[in-house]
Coordinates of C-alpha atoms in Angstrom, one line a residue:
Chain A
M8 CA -24.4 -17.3 -0.5
T9 CA -23.3 -16.9 3.1
Q10 CA -22.5 -13.6 4.6
N11 CA -18.9 -14.5 4.4
D12 CA -19.2 -15.2 0.7
I13 CA -20.9 -11.8 0.2
D14 CA -18.2 -10.0 2.1
H15 CA -15.6 -11.8 0.1
Y16 CA -17.3 -10.9 -3.2
I17 CA -17.6 -7.2 -2.1
M18 CA -13.9 -7.0 -1.1
A19 CA -12.8 -8.7 -4.3
S20 CA -14.8 -6.3 -6.4
L21 CA -13.5 -3.2 -4.6
Q22 CA -9.8 -4.1 -4.6
E23 CA -9.2 -2.4 -8.0
G24 CA -11.2 0.7 -6.9
L25 CA -14.7 2.0 -7.3
P26 CA -16.0 3.0 -10.7
I27 CA -15.9 6.8 -10.8
C28 CA -19.6 7.5 -11.5
S29 CA -22.7 8.7 -9.9
R30 CA -23.8 5.3 -8.5
P31 CA -20.6 3.3 -8.0
Y32 CA -22.2 0.5 -6.1
A33 CA -25.1 -0.1 -8.5
A34 CA -23.5 -2.8 -10.6
L35 CA -22.2 -4.7 -7.5
A36 CA -25.6 -4.5 -5.9
R37 CA -27.2 -6.0 -9.0
E38 CA -24.7 -8.8 -9.1
L39 CA -25.3 -9.7 -5.4
K40 CA -29.1 -9.0 -5.6
L41 CA -28.8 -6.5 -2.7
T42 CA -29.6 -2.8 -2.5
E43 CA -26.8 -0.2 -2.8
Q44 CA -27.4 0.8 0.8
Q45 CA -26.9 -2.8 1.9
I46 CA -23.5 -2.9 0.1
V47 CA -22.5 0.4 1.7
D48 CA -23.6 -1.0 5.1
R49 CA -21.4 -4.1 4.6
I50 CA -18.4 -1.9 3.7
Q51 CA -19.1 0.1 6.8
W52 CA -19.1 -3.1 8.8
L53 CA -15.8 -4.2 7.2
K54 CA -14.3 -0.9 8.2
D55 CA -15.6 -1.1 11.7
N56 CA -14.2 -4.6 12.1
D57 CA -10.8 -3.7 10.8
Y58 CA -10.9 -5.6 7.5
I59 CA -10.5 -2.2 5.8
R60 CA -8.0 0.2 7.3
R61 CA -9.0 3.2 5.3
Y62 CA -11.4 3.9 2.5
G63 CA -11.0 6.8 0.2
I64 CA -8.7 8.3 -2.5
I65 CA -5.4 6.5 -2.8
V66 CA -2.7 8.7 -4.2
R67 CA 0.7 8.1 -5.9
H68 CA 3.3 10.1 -4.1
K69 CA 5.7 10.6 -7.0
E70 CA 3.0 12.1 -9.2
L71 CA 2.2 14.5 -6.4
G72 CA 5.7 15.9 -6.5
F73 CA 7.2 13.7 -3.7
H74 CA 10.0 12.5 -5.9
A75 CA 12.1 11.0 -3.1
N76 CA 11.2 8.2 -0.7
A77 CA 13.4 6.3 1.6
M78 CA 12.7 3.1 3.4
V79 CA 14.7 3.8 6.6
V80 CA 15.7 0.6 8.3
W81 CA 16.7 0.3 11.9
D82 CA 18.4 -2.3 14.0
I83 CA 16.6 -2.0 17.3
A84 CA 17.2 -4.2 20.3
D85 CA 14.3 -6.7 20.5
D86 CA 13.1 -5.4 23.9
Q87 CA 13.0 -1.8 22.6
V88 CA 11.4 -2.4 19.2
T89 CA 7.7 -1.9 20.2
N90 CA 8.5 1.3 22.1
I91 CA 10.6 2.8 19.3
G92 CA 8.1 1.6 16.6
N93 CA 5.3 3.4 18.4
Q94 CA 7.4 6.6 18.7
L95 CA 8.4 6.5 15.0
A96 CA 4.8 6.0 14.0
L97 CA 3.9 9.3 15.8
Q98 CA 6.4 11.3 13.7
S99 CA 4.6 13.3 11.1
S100 CA 7.1 12.4 8.4
V101 CA 6.6 8.7 8.8
T102 CA 3.9 7.2 6.6
L103 CA 4.4 3.5 7.3
C104 CA 6.1 1.7 10.2
Y105 CA 6.5 -2.1 10.6
Q106 CA 8.6 -4.6 12.5
R107 CA 9.9 -7.3 10.3
P108 CA 12.3 -10.3 11.1
R109 CA 16.0 -10.1 10.8
R110 CA 17.6 -12.5 8.3
L111 CA 21.1 -12.9 9.5
P112 CA 23.7 -12.7 8.2
E113 CA 22.5 -10.8 5.2
W114 CA 19.8 -8.6 6.9
R115 CA 20.2 -7.2 10.4
Y116 CA 17.4 -4.6 10.5
N117 CA 14.1 -5.2 12.2
L118 CA 12.2 -1.9 12.0
F119 CA 11.1 -0.3 8.8
S120 CA 9.8 3.2 8.3
M121 CA 8.8 5.0 5.1
I122 CA 9.6 8.7 4.6
H123 CA 8.7 10.8 1.6
G124 CA 10.0 14.1 0.5
H125 CA 10.1 16.4 -2.5
D126 CA 13.7 15.6 -2.9
R127 CA 16.5 13.6 -1.4
Q128 CA 17.7 16.4 0.9
E129 CA 14.3 16.9 2.4
V130 CA 14.1 13.2 3.3
L131 CA 17.6 13.3 4.8
N132 CA 16.6 16.4 6.9
K133 CA 13.5 14.6 8.1
I134 CA 15.6 11.6 9.1
E135 CA 17.9 13.8 11.0
T136 CA 15.1 15.3 12.9
I137 CA 13.8 11.9 13.9
E138 CA 17.3 10.8 14.9
Q139 CA 17.5 13.7 17.2
E140 CA 14.0 13.7 18.6
L141 CA 14.1 10.0 19.4
N142 CA 17.7 9.8 20.3
L143 CA 18.5 7.3 17.6
T144 CA 21.7 8.8 16.2
D145 CA 23.9 5.9 17.5
V146 CA 21.5 3.1 16.6
P147 CA 22.5 1.3 13.4
H148 CA 20.2 2.5 10.6
K149 CA 20.3 3.5 7.0
P150 CA 18.0 5.0 4.4
L151 CA 17.3 3.0 1.2
F152 CA 16.2 5.5 -1.3
S153 CA 14.0 4.4 -4.2
Q154 CA 15.6 4.5 -7.6
R155 CA 13.6 3.0 -10.4
R156 CA 9.9 2.2 -9.8
F157 CA 9.1 -0.9 -11.7
K158 CA 5.5 -1.3 -10.6
Q159 CA 3.1 0.4 -8.3
R160 CA -0.5 -0.8 -8.1
G161 CA -2.9 -2.3 -5.6
G162 CA -2.1 -6.0 -5.4
R163 CA -4.9 -8.4 -6.2
F164 CA -5.1 -10.6 -3.2
I165 CA -8.6 -11.7 -3.1
Y166 CA -9.4 -14.0 -5.9
V167 CA -12.9 -14.7 -7.1
P168 CA -13.0 -18.0 -8.9
E169 CA -13.0 -16.8 -12.5
M170 CA -10.2 -14.4 -11.7
E171 CA -8.1 -17.1 -10.2
K172 CA -8.0 -19.0 -13.4
Q173 CA -6.9 -15.9 -15.3
T174 CA -4.3 -14.5 -13.0
I175 CA -2.7 -17.5 -11.2
N176 CA -0.5 -19.7 -13.1
Y177 CA 1.8 -21.4 -10.7
A178 CA 4.4 -23.5 -12.4
Chain B
M27 CA 0.5 21.5 -9.9
L28 CA -3.0 20.7 -8.4
T29 CA -5.9 23.0 -8.8
E30 CA -7.8 24.1 -5.7
I31 CA -10.5 21.5 -6.2
E32 CA -8.0 18.7 -6.8
Y33 CA -6.1 19.7 -3.7
Q34 CA -9.3 19.6 -1.6
L35 CA -10.2 16.2 -2.9
V36 CA -6.8 14.6 -2.4
N37 CA -6.2 16.2 1.0
H38 CA -9.6 15.5 2.5
Y39 CA -10.8 12.2 1.2
Q40 CA -7.9 9.8 1.6
H41 CA -9.1 8.4 4.9
E42 CA -12.9 8.9 4.9
M43 CA -15.2 8.8 2.0
P44 CA -18.9 9.5 2.5
M45 CA -20.5 6.1 3.1
S46 CA -23.6 6.3 1.0
P47 CA -24.7 5.0 -2.4
T48 CA -23.8 8.4 -3.9
P49 CA -20.4 9.2 -2.4
F50 CA -19.4 11.6 -5.2
A51 CA -22.6 13.6 -4.9
D52 CA -22.0 13.8 -1.1
I53 CA -18.4 15.0 -1.7
A54 CA -19.8 17.6 -4.1
E55 CA -22.2 18.9 -1.5
Q56 CA -19.5 19.1 1.1
L57 CA -17.3 21.1 -1.3
D58 CA -20.2 23.1 -2.7
I59 CA -19.6 22.1 -6.3
D60 CA -21.4 19.9 -8.9
E61 CA -21.2 16.1 -8.7
A62 CA -20.2 16.1 -12.4
K63 CA -17.3 18.3 -11.5
V64 CA -16.1 15.9 -8.7
I65 CA -16.4 13.0 -11.1
S66 CA -14.5 14.7 -13.9
V67 CA -11.8 15.9 -11.6
L68 CA -11.3 12.4 -10.1
K69 CA -11.2 10.9 -13.6
S70 CA -8.6 13.4 -14.6
L71 CA -6.5 12.7 -11.5
T72 CA -6.7 9.0 -12.2
E73 CA -5.7 9.4 -15.9
R74 CA -2.7 11.5 -14.8
G75 CA -1.7 8.8 -12.4
I76 CA -1.9 11.0 -9.3
V77 CA -4.8 9.0 -8.0
S78 CA -4.2 5.3 -8.1
R79 CA -7.8 4.3 -7.3
V80 CA -10.7 5.2 -5.0
G81 CA -11.6 2.5 -2.6
P82 CA -10.4 0.4 0.3
V83 CA -6.9 -0.2 1.7
F84 CA -7.3 -3.6 3.3
Q85 CA -5.9 -4.8 6.6
H86 CA -3.6 -7.4 5.1
K87 CA -3.3 -9.3 8.4
K88 CA -7.1 -9.9 8.3
V89 CA -7.7 -10.1 4.6
G90 CA -5.3 -12.4 2.9
A91 CA -1.6 -12.4 3.5
S92 CA 1.3 -10.1 2.4
T93 CA 5.0 -9.8 2.7
L94 CA 7.9 -7.6 1.8
V95 CA 10.5 -9.3 -0.3
A96 CA 14.1 -8.3 -1.0
M97 CA 16.6 -9.5 -3.6
S98 CA 20.2 -8.7 -4.4
I99 CA 20.6 -8.6 -8.2
P100 CA 23.6 -7.6 -10.3
E101 CA 23.0 -4.2 -12.0
N102 CA 23.2 -5.7 -15.5
K103 CA 20.4 -8.2 -14.7
L104 CA 18.2 -5.9 -12.6
Q105 CA 15.8 -4.8 -15.3
T106 CA 15.2 -8.3 -16.5
V107 CA 14.7 -9.7 -13.0
A108 CA 12.4 -6.8 -12.1
D109 CA 10.3 -7.4 -15.2
I110 CA 9.8 -11.0 -14.3
V111 CA 8.9 -10.0 -10.7
S112 CA 6.5 -7.3 -11.9
S113 CA 4.7 -9.8 -14.2
Y114 CA 3.1 -11.5 -11.2
A115 CA -0.4 -10.2 -10.4
E116 CA 0.4 -10.7 -6.7
V117 CA 3.3 -8.3 -6.8
N118 CA 3.0 -4.5 -6.2
H119 CA 5.3 -1.7 -5.3
N120 CA 8.3 -3.1 -7.0
Y121 CA 11.2 -0.7 -6.5
E122 CA 14.9 -0.5 -7.1
R123 CA 16.6 0.9 -3.9
D124 CA 20.1 2.0 -3.4
D125 CA 21.6 -0.8 -1.4
D126 CA 23.4 -4.1 -2.1
I127 CA 20.0 -5.6 -1.6
N128 CA 18.5 -3.6 -4.4
L129 CA 15.2 -5.0 -5.5
W130 CA 12.2 -4.6 -3.1
F131 CA 8.6 -5.6 -3.7
V132 CA 5.4 -6.5 -1.8
V133 CA 3.6 -9.7 -2.5
V134 CA -0.1 -10.0 -1.5
A135 CA -2.2 -13.2 -1.9
P136 CA -5.1 -14.9 -0.2
T137 CA -3.0 -17.2 2.0
Q138 CA 0.6 -17.7 3.3
Q139 CA 0.7 -20.8 1.1
N140 CA 0.0 -18.8 -2.0
I141 CA 2.8 -16.4 -1.0
Q142 CA 5.2 -19.2 -0.5
Q143 CA 4.3 -20.6 -4.0
V144 CA 4.9 -17.2 -5.6
L145 CA 8.2 -16.7 -3.9
A146 CA 9.4 -20.2 -4.9
D147 CA 8.3 -19.5 -8.4
I148 CA 10.1 -16.2 -8.5
E149 CA 13.3 -17.9 -7.3
K150 CA 13.0 -20.5 -10.0
Q151 CA 12.2 -18.1 -12.8
T152 CA 14.9 -15.6 -11.9
G153 CA 17.6 -17.9 -10.5
F154 CA 18.2 -15.6 -7.5
P155 CA 17.2 -16.2 -3.8
V156 CA 14.6 -14.0 -2.1
I157 CA 14.7 -12.6 1.4
N158 CA 11.2 -12.9 2.9
L159 CA 10.4 -10.2 5.4
P160 CA 6.8 -10.6 6.6
M161 CA 5.3 -8.0 8.9
E162 CA 5.5 -8.9 12.6
Q163 CA 4.1 -5.8 14.0
D164 CA 2.2 -2.9 12.4
F165 CA 2.7 0.5 14.2
H166 CA -0.5 2.0 13.1
I167 CA -0.5 5.3 11.3
D168 CA -4.1 6.3 10.8
L169 CA -3.7 9.1 8.3
G170 CA -3.4 9.2 4.6
F171 CA -0.7 11.1 3.0
A172 CA -0.7 14.8 4.1
L173 CA 0.1 17.3 1.3

């Protein structure tokens, strides 16, 4: 196994979460014939090199009482989008902020920010604060509140060979 | 809704877990409680759906590929189409949102090519077109979710 294979195997194993037990890396270490400390060191390396953006407890907002979430989409001039994106990301109420392509004519918005609140009104208040602080009142934008949640789970995007056979069935 | 210990765990360990072979014992030491307590509380939070998992959030630009996908589906077909979409292992965060474009989900896969295959398949299975909105720039927010 190359280092790359080992890293790949580690990431594939971690994507569904650690086992909640005293020695969560023991089984993985056995499979890779490494020590638990070596596994931890590789994870640290993956963090340091930006393969892992954070490592810890991953929560579901709704179950924590944050019943409303809006994806607020903005139509920002192309030469302004980096600047505004950086400012939006600094707002404490914004949990995710991405630039994405416009798809004209059906989709004109190029900046996406996620805002959570205990209820709809709290989210609307947070949006109003942002509009005022960043002077965005006149910029075309709208909140898309979530209604039904059909699925929320970590996506499986690293396939180990056996998993590939089970989960991928492209027609 | 959360006990004091649950609150401490959820609020302090979203971003940084102790990096050692015994992370839950380390957390226990930091919070001055037993390791068994940390483990039982985390299991309970997981069972109640408050904690989705304990582990990494990958940088999707470096590890595999991902995209946000939107579809405009008539209300009377929404549940059916959503169920088809949710059935793909590559799909997560599949939501109805209050807009004409009302179905929004994230697709993650090892490569762009896999994503294209999944999207083509979803169009074929559902009979509706997808709007593919891959990330072009990530305005980095370093923190987990503050309570």
